[in-house]
Amino acid sequence: MTDVKIKPKSVDGTEQGGAEKSRQEKASTVEVAPPPDVIEPSQKLTPEEAEQARKRYLLRRFWISARRYWGRSGDRFAWPCSIGLLMMICMNVGFQYGINRWNRGIFDAIERHDAGTVYYLSAVFVPLVLGSVALVTAQVYVRMMIQRRWRSWLTKAVITRWLANGRYYQLNLIGGDHKNPEARLSEDLRIATEAPVDFIAGVIAAFLSASTFIVVLWTIGGALTLPVAGSTITIPGFLVVTAVLYAVITSTVIAVIGRHFVQVSEVKNQVEAELRYTLTRVRENGESIALLGGEEEERSDLDKTFSNVLRQWALLARQHMRTTFVSHGSMLIAPVVPLLLCAPKFLAGGMTLGEVMQAASAFAIVQTAFGWLVDNYPRLADWNACARRVASLMMSLDGLEHAEQSDVLGRIRHGETKGNAILNLNDLAVSLDDGTAVVKETQVEIAPGERVLVAGESGSGKSTLVRAIAGLWPWGHGSVDFHGDRRLFMLPQRPYIPSGTLRRAVAYPRAADSWTPEEIKAALAKVGLDYLSEKIEEEAPWDQILSGGEKQRLAFARLLLHTPDIIVLDEATSALDEKSQDRMMGMVIDELPAATIISVAHRAELEAFHSRKITLERREGGAKLVSDIDLVPRKGRRNLILRVLDNRR
């Protein structure tokens, strides 16, 4: 059983206005700005151009929310950690330069057979290495701390919006690219926040290293004079020119052969998420599959889904092979190039051995800096795909939030009743998110203590109407008004059983210690689950252990503990036999005699436990309320709908 959005009070007595305010205050700690307006691609664009425009907007949408981590509503440690990381990167480049100078000094000393200088530089090398290692280690710690805190902040921001106003449920009712939100909130969001920190730190380190050691190459290498056709050509800074040309060639090649990397990686992530979703569904519905003998059909579906995963992995492997061919070849060739270029000047006496080794070391560092894209292009593509998947979920939440703030599609209003009525449906109409009518205008007034049965054929909109009453279904018009100080509790057809102890399952949605063990056991005994009383502190997969009937009995035990004023039963006894159903309904009436009950059910036997019956009939353009009769006659009751129907007859 799941607790629904309560209007105006929840089962624990918290006023809806206060709960809403609390949610908004919590949300404001992570994201205060309203959702951005969606920019639709121009109608003049071709389908391919429109798709590219959509993908660019998805990346922009991701950064709109993600960059707020460094804003006023973000983490107070964001800027100190970021500045500290930048300072450590700069200091590490300084240590790299020191080691580069050490290379020149040690090889010059070896060339001169200067033992004293060799011993001195050997001693100097130790603090250089220790300092560099300490800086790199601290840099890794700070970088991962930024990643961890950023992920935590953004995950909380998205989950807060996902859980607000029942949007996690409403996403199942609307179209859009938001399938498998659990994968987007876990794996995709992890990669989307980890990779940018690595990229920015890598780019800064590469830029500083390249800038520093280009100066070293220019200073050491000088100009190279080459004889050409009886004359000479002088190339100033020939080592720098070579390093730049080498990097441009390798980067261009990797960009060309890896141009499909982003698309392949995005599809791979999608099919991986679909495989996880399929496996999760098999686990969650294991009992039904086993009873029906559906293993072969499920195996066929899993094989088909896994084949898609293998196919995309094969495509991704080809992309990795191509980029590895270039990057590994570049890694092998790069150290040799400066040695070959410096050899003529060294042999001619224009360079010392130390200068040659310093130039070779500097060239390798510059080449590594310039080749950063070559080494990180696959991960950049993976981040691109993950950030878009997270942004797609954000956009779907944006759409729901915009709909909550406007009346373009129509929103069901919730307010308070006037007079003695505990619940009023005032011209209530329920529709889909595209405006298609499900239930036409309905006018119903329910008095305190009434027990109303909502009947009708399957597909007539009964459950949808109940969800609208509970506040889970937002689309339509009219209003649902509750008495100001009443609490509502809903029992769906499939009760939700949380993980943990049986005591927690019975107390849900309150904490497990909200009632004493004796009170929990007494509630279980009243619903016929006394044989589970000794297991209330036992942690087990109760969702899998309990049968459908036992779950529905447990839901009634919750009801007895929470003692709400308004009870909504949506096929809440469908898994029970007739005798057990009668016992549950009779017990609720005896234990909660003042409670108002609204039931959705097909069984005619339930009429005996209700005082009133409302019938919906499916029609073109939406279901319509066709009768409202008293099952238990009462004096002075004015049934307006029945009078209208009599007049029509």
XYZ file of C-alpha atoms in Angstrom:
649
model
C 0.000 0.000 0.000
C 1.237 3.445 -0.753
C 0.331 6.614 1.039
C -1.119 9.158 -1.340
C -0.986 12.924 -1.419
C -3.326 14.048 1.284
C -5.724 16.975 1.021
C -5.837 18.720 3.378
C -4.163 16.558 6.038
C -1.964 13.489 5.852
C -2.461 10.370 7.921
C 0.029 11.615 10.504
C -1.961 14.807 11.014
C 0.407 17.201 9.216
C -1.493 19.976 7.539
C -1.176 19.978 3.791
C -0.179 23.621 3.663
C 2.591 23.023 6.205
C 3.766 19.894 4.372
C 3.825 21.769 1.093
C 5.749 24.607 2.688
C 8.207 22.123 4.179
C 8.721 20.510 0.780
C 9.311 23.883 -0.847
C 11.778 24.913 1.846
C 13.636 21.639 1.382
C 13.648 22.056 -2.364
C 14.908 25.629 -2.066
C 18.087 24.362 -0.453
C 19.043 22.665 -3.690
C 17.254 24.494 -6.471
C 15.411 27.783 -6.138
C 14.906 28.860 -9.727
C 11.743 27.859 -11.609
C 12.059 25.338 -14.431
C 13.281 26.913 -17.690
C 10.992 27.299 -20.652
C 11.431 24.571 -23.234
C 12.796 25.871 -26.523
C 11.147 24.031 -29.395
C 13.206 23.495 -32.589
C 12.255 25.667 -35.538
C 9.713 24.179 -37.928
C 12.069 25.052 -40.779
C 14.663 22.528 -39.619
C 14.959 19.106 -41.165
C 14.315 16.114 -38.857
C 18.074 15.549 -38.531
C 18.720 19.215 -37.711
C 15.826 19.253 -35.236
C 17.259 16.190 -33.478
C 20.668 17.859 -33.214
C 19.037 21.013 -31.848
C 17.172 18.906 -29.283
C 20.393 17.228 -28.151
C 22.141 20.595 -27.787
C 19.256 21.871 -25.697
C 19.406 18.781 -23.480
C 23.029 19.566 -22.589
C 22.046 23.167 -21.912
C 19.162 21.988 -19.726
C 21.520 19.786 -17.709
C 23.867 22.697 -17.004
C 21.006 25.027 -16.039
C 20.424 22.879 -12.954
C 23.909 21.440 -12.432
C 25.771 24.772 -12.313
C 23.598 25.958 -9.407
C 25.833 23.823 -7.199
C 28.221 26.808 -7.325
C 25.406 29.334 -6.868
C 23.765 30.928 -3.835
C 21.572 27.888 -3.226
C 24.428 25.444 -3.764
C 27.019 23.821 -1.514
C 29.009 26.166 0.729
C 32.133 24.062 0.124
C 31.821 24.215 -3.677
C 33.972 27.289 -4.290
C 36.618 26.640 -1.570
C 37.168 23.108 -2.901
C 37.251 24.290 -6.511
C 39.774 27.055 -5.759
C 41.864 24.641 -3.718
C 41.891 22.150 -6.596
C 43.014 24.884 -9.012
C 45.848 25.904 -6.698
C 47.059 22.301 -6.388
C 47.006 21.888 -10.174
C 49.179 25.010 -10.535
C 51.591 23.827 -7.850
C 51.870 20.413 -9.474
C 52.814 22.032 -12.791
C 55.546 23.836 -10.847
C 56.847 20.524 -9.554
C 56.750 19.156 -13.122
C 58.917 22.051 -14.240
C 61.281 21.404 -11.342
C 61.667 17.751 -12.354
C 62.166 18.840 -15.973
C 65.011 21.150 -14.889
C 66.378 18.310 -12.760
C 66.565 16.108 -15.899
C 68.729 18.676 -17.627
C 71.019 19.090 -14.632
C 71.560 15.371 -13.954
C 72.357 14.491 -17.574
C 74.698 17.465 -17.963
C 76.500 16.342 -14.809
C 76.771 12.794 -16.133
C 78.102 14.105 -19.444
C 80.785 16.097 -17.543
C 81.502 13.173 -15.164
C 80.737 15.557 -12.253
C 80.170 13.114 -9.367
C 79.481 15.798 -6.759
C 76.655 17.350 -8.771
C 75.196 13.923 -9.520
C 75.081 13.070 -5.786
C 73.586 16.462 -4.924
C 70.869 16.208 -7.596
C 70.108 12.658 -6.498
C 69.348 14.001 -3.025
C 67.269 16.855 -4.447
C 65.178 14.377 -6.459
C 63.637 12.842 -3.319
C 61.799 15.969 -2.075
C 60.739 16.763 -5.637
C 59.106 13.357 -5.992
C 57.585 13.409 -2.507
C 56.142 16.884 -3.071
C 54.670 15.919 -6.439
C 53.201 12.675 -5.077
C 51.676 14.488 -2.080
C 50.138 17.139 -4.338
C 48.703 14.608 -6.766
C 47.262 12.567 -3.886
C 45.659 15.649 -2.323
C 44.413 16.684 -5.745
C 42.677 13.315 -6.194
C 41.062 13.625 -2.753
C 39.709 17.155 -3.383
C 38.588 16.296 -6.896
C 36.653 13.246 -5.711
C 35.187 15.236 -2.825
C 33.822 17.796 -5.330
C 32.402 14.963 -7.418
C 30.803 13.306 -4.393
C 29.263 16.493 -3.016
C 28.095 17.675 -6.444
C 26.463 14.344 -7.137
C 24.806 14.402 -3.713
C 23.494 17.946 -4.214
C 22.166 17.390 -7.740
C 20.689 13.969 -6.917
C 18.782 15.450 -3.980
C 17.584 18.316 -6.190
C 16.230 16.015 -8.902
C 14.748 13.501 -6.441
C 13.037 16.329 -4.555
C 11.348 17.446 -7.763
C 10.641 13.835 -8.779
C 8.854 13.045 -5.516
C 7.002 16.370 -5.228
C 3.248 16.402 -5.909
C 3.215 12.760 -7.001
C 5.288 13.450 -10.140
C 7.040 10.073 -9.819
C 3.601 8.569 -10.402
C 2.445 11.070 -13.026
C 5.491 10.341 -15.211
C 3.910 6.943 -15.892
C 0.830 8.681 -17.302
C 2.485 11.047 -19.792
C 4.620 10.631 -22.879
C 8.258 11.680 -23.100
C 11.816 10.426 -22.903
C 11.918 9.538 -19.206
C 11.827 5.750 -19.137
C 13.749 4.005 -16.348
C 14.136 7.083 -14.097
C 15.897 4.937 -11.487
C 18.840 4.382 -13.879
C 18.988 8.095 -14.714
C 18.994 9.038 -11.025
C 21.765 6.581 -10.160
C 24.265 5.569 -12.843
C 23.638 8.330 -15.404
C 23.682 11.103 -12.825
C 26.872 9.694 -11.289
C 28.711 9.838 -14.608
C 27.162 13.219 -15.452
C 28.688 14.773 -12.306
C 31.973 12.859 -12.096
C 33.177 13.365 -15.655
C 32.919 17.214 -15.864
C 35.155 17.628 -12.791
C 37.741 15.325 -14.349
C 37.442 17.135 -17.680
C 37.819 20.633 -16.256
C 40.722 19.614 -14.034
C 42.320 17.844 -16.992
C 41.867 20.795 -19.342
C 43.331 23.264 -16.826
C 46.296 20.991 -16.121
C 46.822 20.425 -19.850
C 46.659 24.155 -20.626
C 49.105 25.104 -17.866
C 51.484 22.269 -18.776
C 51.373 23.114 -22.477
C 51.922 26.835 -21.814
C 54.845 26.194 -19.456
C 56.698 23.625 -21.502
C 56.141 25.290 -24.865
C 58.293 28.092 -23.434
C 60.863 25.458 -22.400
C 60.884 23.938 -25.910
C 61.178 27.340 -27.549
C 64.062 28.328 -25.256
C 66.025 25.089 -25.544
C 65.353 24.134 -29.149
C 65.880 27.539 -30.687
C 65.833 27.649 -34.470
C 66.557 24.807 -36.871
C 68.395 25.584 -40.133
C 67.877 23.151 -43.007
C 69.669 23.176 -46.387
C 67.150 23.105 -49.239
C 68.146 23.226 -52.956
C 71.395 25.085 -52.372
C 69.934 27.472 -49.818
C 68.925 27.291 -46.197
C 65.592 27.532 -44.392
C 65.425 28.531 -40.760
C 62.495 27.317 -38.651
C 62.230 29.289 -35.375
C 61.051 27.232 -32.406
C 61.084 24.067 -34.484
C 60.304 21.836 -31.478
C 57.182 23.884 -30.695
C 56.057 23.798 -34.328
C 56.556 20.040 -34.440
C 54.670 19.488 -31.191
C 51.699 21.563 -32.393
C 51.576 19.876 -35.812
C 51.850 16.440 -34.237
C 48.979 17.179 -31.824
C 46.779 18.677 -34.563
C 47.229 15.618 -36.759
C 46.441 13.101 -34.004
C 43.470 15.115 -32.676
C 42.016 15.528 -36.169
C 42.329 11.823 -36.874
C 40.667 10.872 -33.581
C 37.838 13.366 -34.165
C 37.155 11.935 -37.615
C 37.224 8.244 -36.703
C 35.305 8.834 -33.446
C 32.597 11.132 -34.803
C 29.899 8.514 -34.044
C 31.162 7.827 -30.525
C 28.540 9.996 -28.769
C 25.594 8.466 -30.607
C 26.786 4.882 -30.077
C 27.477 5.523 -26.390
C 24.044 7.110 -25.881
C 22.236 4.134 -27.429
C 24.388 1.732 -25.407
C 23.376 3.421 -22.146
C 19.710 3.286 -23.161
C 19.708 -0.456 -23.938
C 21.658 -1.165 -20.727
C 18.945 0.652 -18.759
C 16.252 -1.329 -20.585
C 17.984 -4.594 -19.655
C 18.125 -3.582 -15.973
C 14.457 -2.605 -16.106
C 13.463 -5.954 -17.676
C 15.426 -7.917 -15.075
C 13.845 -5.868 -12.276
C 10.349 -6.584 -13.605
C 11.070 -10.327 -13.677
C 12.245 -10.200 -10.059
C 9.296 -8.111 -8.875
C 6.745 -10.312 -10.651
C 8.487 -13.615 -10.012
C 5.491 -15.270 -8.365
C 3.087 -14.490 -11.213
C 5.607 -15.598 -13.826
C 6.309 -18.845 -11.974
C 2.619 -19.648 -11.476
C 1.861 -19.009 -15.146
C 4.939 -20.880 -16.336
C 6.132 -17.853 -18.283
C 9.859 -18.566 -18.009
C 10.314 -19.276 -21.716
C 8.513 -16.091 -22.742
C 10.523 -14.048 -20.258
C 13.718 -15.735 -21.447
C 12.836 -14.813 -25.019
C 12.266 -11.191 -24.018
C 15.504 -11.090 -22.017
C 17.445 -12.665 -24.895
C 16.075 -10.042 -27.264
C 16.961 -7.194 -24.900
C 20.415 -8.621 -24.175
C 21.052 -9.075 -27.906
C 20.502 -5.341 -28.317
C 23.044 -4.729 -25.551
C 25.635 -6.974 -27.222
C 24.995 -5.338 -30.584
C 25.609 -1.877 -29.164
C 28.688 -3.110 -27.281
C 30.072 -4.452 -30.569
C 29.599 -1.044 -32.188
C 31.196 0.641 -29.176
C 34.112 -1.816 -29.273
C 34.827 -0.808 -32.874
C 34.924 2.831 -31.867
C 37.296 2.005 -29.004
C 39.544 -0.011 -31.336
C 39.885 2.886 -33.753
C 40.648 5.459 -31.078
C 43.045 3.067 -29.300
C 44.930 2.522 -32.581
C 45.580 6.256 -32.850
C 46.225 6.984 -29.166
C 48.578 4.021 -28.623
C 50.472 4.750 -31.820
C 50.829 8.372 -30.761
C 52.108 7.296 -27.332
C 54.855 5.141 -28.907
C 55.986 7.698 -31.471
C 55.886 10.876 -29.348
C 59.036 10.182 -27.193
C 61.154 9.393 -30.274
C 60.293 12.517 -32.291
C 62.174 15.096 -30.128
C 65.248 12.870 -29.905
C 65.439 12.602 -33.704
C 64.887 16.362 -34.098
C 67.521 17.288 -31.517
C 70.096 14.721 -32.664
C 71.658 16.902 -35.437
C 72.221 19.853 -33.086
C 73.595 17.572 -30.354
C 75.995 15.860 -32.755
C 77.092 19.263 -34.059
C 77.777 20.411 -30.511
C 74.910 22.911 -30.432
C 73.095 21.157 -27.562
C 74.254 19.385 -24.443
C 72.961 15.948 -23.436
C 71.033 17.563 -20.583
C 69.289 19.957 -23.002
C 68.353 17.063 -25.275
C 66.813 15.132 -22.382
C 65.071 18.242 -21.069
C 63.649 18.882 -24.547
C 62.496 15.267 -24.848
C 60.781 15.443 -21.449
C 59.140 18.792 -22.257
C 58.006 17.538 -25.672
C 56.357 14.505 -24.057
C 54.552 16.717 -21.536
C 53.356 19.107 -24.256
C 52.236 16.212 -26.398
C 50.343 14.681 -23.475
C 48.653 18.029 -22.871
C 47.724 18.473 -26.521
C 46.617 14.843 -26.743
C 44.183 15.190 -23.858
C 41.225 14.985 -26.248
C 42.621 11.821 -27.824
C 42.844 10.107 -24.441
C 39.487 11.298 -23.089
C 37.235 11.354 -26.146
C 35.500 8.024 -25.271
C 34.703 9.210 -21.752
C 33.573 12.581 -23.067
C 31.133 10.767 -25.350
C 29.858 8.677 -22.444
C 29.297 11.805 -20.351
C 27.466 13.435 -23.245
C 25.025 10.535 -23.418
C 24.466 10.356 -19.640
C 23.951 14.108 -19.257
C 21.293 14.018 -21.980
C 19.442 11.169 -20.288
C 19.409 13.064 -16.985
C 18.284 16.220 -18.803
C 15.456 14.295 -20.489
C 14.107 13.374 -17.063
C 14.522 16.992 -15.946
C 12.539 18.174 -18.972
C 9.680 15.793 -18.211
C 9.620 17.134 -14.650
C 9.725 20.661 -16.089
C 6.631 19.859 -18.117
C 4.744 18.604 -15.071
C 5.840 21.615 -13.037
C 4.778 24.044 -15.766
C 1.421 22.269 -15.944
C 1.015 22.707 -12.177
C 1.595 26.441 -12.522
C -0.736 27.027 -15.467
C -4.252 26.114 -16.568
C -3.423 25.371 -20.202
C -4.369 21.690 -19.799
C -6.664 22.293 -16.845
C -5.920 21.399 -13.251
C -8.168 19.892 -10.627
C -8.384 22.291 -7.706
C -8.354 21.239 -4.067
C -9.931 23.247 -1.305
C -12.025 23.014 1.837
C -15.720 22.237 2.129
C -18.271 24.580 3.600
C -20.980 23.353 5.898
C -21.284 19.807 7.179
C -20.079 17.944 4.081
C -16.789 16.104 4.499
C -16.145 15.827 0.742
C -17.482 17.712 -2.278
C -16.859 17.031 -5.968
C -17.774 20.294 -7.656
C -18.146 19.938 -11.439
C -15.209 17.545 -11.290
C -13.986 16.359 -14.695
C -10.949 14.131 -15.168
C -8.861 14.079 -18.352
C -5.558 12.796 -19.680
C -2.496 15.015 -19.989
C -3.401 15.648 -23.646
C -6.902 16.874 -22.743
C -8.799 13.647 -23.595
C -11.772 13.339 -21.234
C -11.924 10.322 -18.904
C -14.750 11.354 -16.588
C -17.219 14.115 -17.412
C -18.449 16.754 -14.986
C -19.447 15.145 -11.707
C -21.283 16.754 -8.802
C -21.269 14.757 -5.559
C -21.582 15.684 -1.902
C -20.556 13.184 0.774
C -21.529 13.623 4.406
C -19.411 12.550 7.392
C -19.776 8.850 8.142
C -21.212 7.927 4.735
C -19.971 4.767 3.068
C -20.076 5.306 -0.700
C -19.581 2.540 -3.278
C -18.366 3.676 -6.716
C -19.468 1.089 -9.284
C -19.309 0.683 -13.043
C -17.892 -1.538 -15.744
C -14.157 -1.897 -16.244
C -12.622 1.111 -17.980
C -15.357 3.500 -16.908
C -12.898 5.667 -14.978
C -13.638 4.588 -11.400
C -10.008 4.248 -10.296
C -9.084 7.437 -12.151
C -11.815 9.308 -10.292
C -10.534 7.938 -6.977
C -6.967 9.010 -7.830
C -8.268 12.488 -8.617
C -9.994 12.589 -5.223
C -6.743 11.501 -3.534
C -4.767 14.183 -5.406
C -2.658 11.837 -7.535
C -4.375 12.713 -10.818
C -3.940 16.418 -11.612
C -5.516 16.889 -15.045
C -9.087 18.028 -15.513
C -11.170 20.823 -14.059
C -13.535 21.453 -11.216
C -12.550 20.948 -7.599
C -12.249 18.351 -4.857
C -13.007 19.902 -1.474
C -12.292 18.261 1.876
C -13.282 19.197 5.369
C -10.492 21.307 6.798
C -9.448 19.097 9.701
C -9.932 15.593 8.298
C -7.302 13.015 7.341
C -7.434 10.730 4.308
C -5.893 7.289 3.764
C -5.960 5.222 0.597
C -5.700 1.450 0.137
C -4.849 0.550 -3.470
C -5.422 -2.850 -5.041
C -1.731 -3.747 -4.786
C -0.489 -2.749 -1.314
C 3.064 -1.460 -1.096
C 5.335 -3.449 1.226
C 8.591 -1.577 2.011
C 11.873 -3.350 2.689
C 12.939 -4.012 6.272
C 11.079 -5.496 9.207
C 7.446 -6.567 9.246
C 6.864 -3.959 11.941
C 7.979 -1.247 9.530
C 5.680 -2.670 6.839
C 2.664 -2.475 9.153
C 3.477 1.036 10.412
C 4.207 2.469 6.936
C 4.141 5.353 6.011
C 5.004 6.305 9.583
C 8.176 5.142 11.317
C 8.292 1.615 12.713
C 8.517 2.879 16.307
C 5.350 4.999 16.023
C 3.465 2.180 17.773
C 4.505 -0.322 20.405
C 5.001 -3.982 19.463
C 1.836 -4.823 21.378
C -0.205 -2.375 19.289
C 1.271 -3.784 16.072
C 0.475 -7.343 17.159
C -3.069 -6.383 18.140
C -3.678 -4.853 14.688
C -2.335 -7.983 12.986
C -4.570 -10.176 15.119
C -7.679 -8.195 14.170
C -7.032 -8.784 10.452
C -6.261 -12.478 10.873
C -2.459 -12.238 10.657
C -1.772 -13.131 14.291
C 0.498 -15.973 13.147
C 2.957 -13.294 12.001
C 3.038 -11.516 15.360
C 6.263 -13.164 16.481
C 8.041 -12.076 13.303
C 7.415 -8.325 13.453
C 11.101 -7.574 14.190
C 12.334 -9.920 11.478
C 13.880 -8.408 8.339
C 12.881 -10.354 5.238
C 11.641 -9.762 1.655
C 8.047 -9.519 2.874
C 6.860 -8.259 -0.492
C 7.829 -11.641 -1.926
C 6.880 -13.758 1.103
C 3.335 -12.506 1.677
C 0.540 -13.573 -0.641
C -1.774 -11.076 -2.313
C -4.462 -11.689 0.297
C -1.999 -11.326 3.172
C -0.786 -8.024 1.756
C -4.336 -6.710 1.601
C -4.961 -7.849 5.186
C -1.756 -6.073 6.255
C -3.053 -2.907 4.545
C -6.181 -3.092 6.708
C -3.957 -3.459 9.788
C -2.295 -0.176 8.811
C -5.711 1.361 8.522
C -6.564 0.399 12.097
C -3.342 1.956 13.368
C -3.658 5.255 11.479
C -7.400 5.738 12.212
C -8.074 8.212 9.359
C -11.283 10.178 8.917
C -11.671 9.383 5.210
C -10.852 5.953 3.790
C -10.504 5.340 0.054
C -10.555 1.660 -0.979
C -9.543 0.965 -4.591
C -10.321 -2.742 -5.125
C -8.696 -3.207 -1.706
C -10.365 -6.614 -1.127
C -9.962 -8.094 -4.610
C -7.465 -10.754 -3.427
C -9.642 -11.888 -0.516
C -12.315 -14.555 -0.529
C -15.893 -13.475 0.203
C -15.763 -14.511 3.847
C -12.484 -12.676 4.462
C -13.789 -9.652 2.586
C -16.873 -9.517 4.809
C -14.690 -9.813 7.879
C -12.392 -6.956 6.813
C -15.240 -4.613 5.904
C -17.181 -5.421 9.059
C -14.093 -4.870 11.174
C -13.435 -1.446 9.601
C -17.029 -0.381 10.278
C -16.843 -1.633 13.873
C -13.382 -0.211 14.653
C -13.836 3.093 12.767
C -17.571 3.752 12.916
C -17.228 7.494 12.275
C -14.975 7.130 9.224
C -16.181 8.108 5.772
C -15.526 5.315 3.256
C -15.270 5.620 -0.526
C -14.898 2.231 -2.231
C -14.216 1.201 -5.809
C -15.200 -2.414 -6.417
C -16.944 -4.817 -8.796
C -18.341 -7.250 -6.233
C -22.063 -6.798 -5.581
C -21.624 -8.257 -2.085
C -19.918 -5.048 -0.976
C -23.189 -3.135 -1.254
C -24.131 -4.564 2.150
C -21.340 -2.549 3.772
C -22.182 0.777 2.102
C -24.958 3.278 2.537
C -24.794 4.775 -0.931
C -23.919 3.686 -4.465
C -22.634 5.861 -7.322
C -22.522 4.319 -10.799
C -20.311 5.490 -13.659
C -21.048 4.524 -17.253
C -18.461 4.606 -20.010
C -19.503 6.812 -22.906
C -17.924 8.459 -25.903
C -16.198 11.621 -24.726
C -15.741 10.397 -21.139
C -17.539 8.418 -18.452
C -20.661 9.916 -16.924
C -22.318 9.581 -13.544
C -25.663 7.921 -14.329
C -27.042 7.078 -10.877
C -26.614 8.007 -7.240
C -28.833 5.939 -4.942
C -29.165 5.350 -1.241
C -28.557 1.786 -0.180
C -29.696 2.726 3.334
C -32.619 5.210 3.111
C -32.347 8.322 5.266
C -34.860 11.054 5.968
C -34.390 14.473 4.500
C -31.715 13.526 1.995
C -31.848 15.576 -1.173
C -30.422 13.555 -4.016
C -30.236 16.117 -6.795
C -28.786 13.765 -9.391
C -31.503 11.157 -8.828
C -34.206 13.829 -9.179
C -32.713 14.959 -12.479
C -32.697 11.385 -13.749
C -36.359 10.905 -12.679
C -37.395 14.066 -14.484
C -35.639 12.851 -17.651
C -37.510 9.549 -17.460
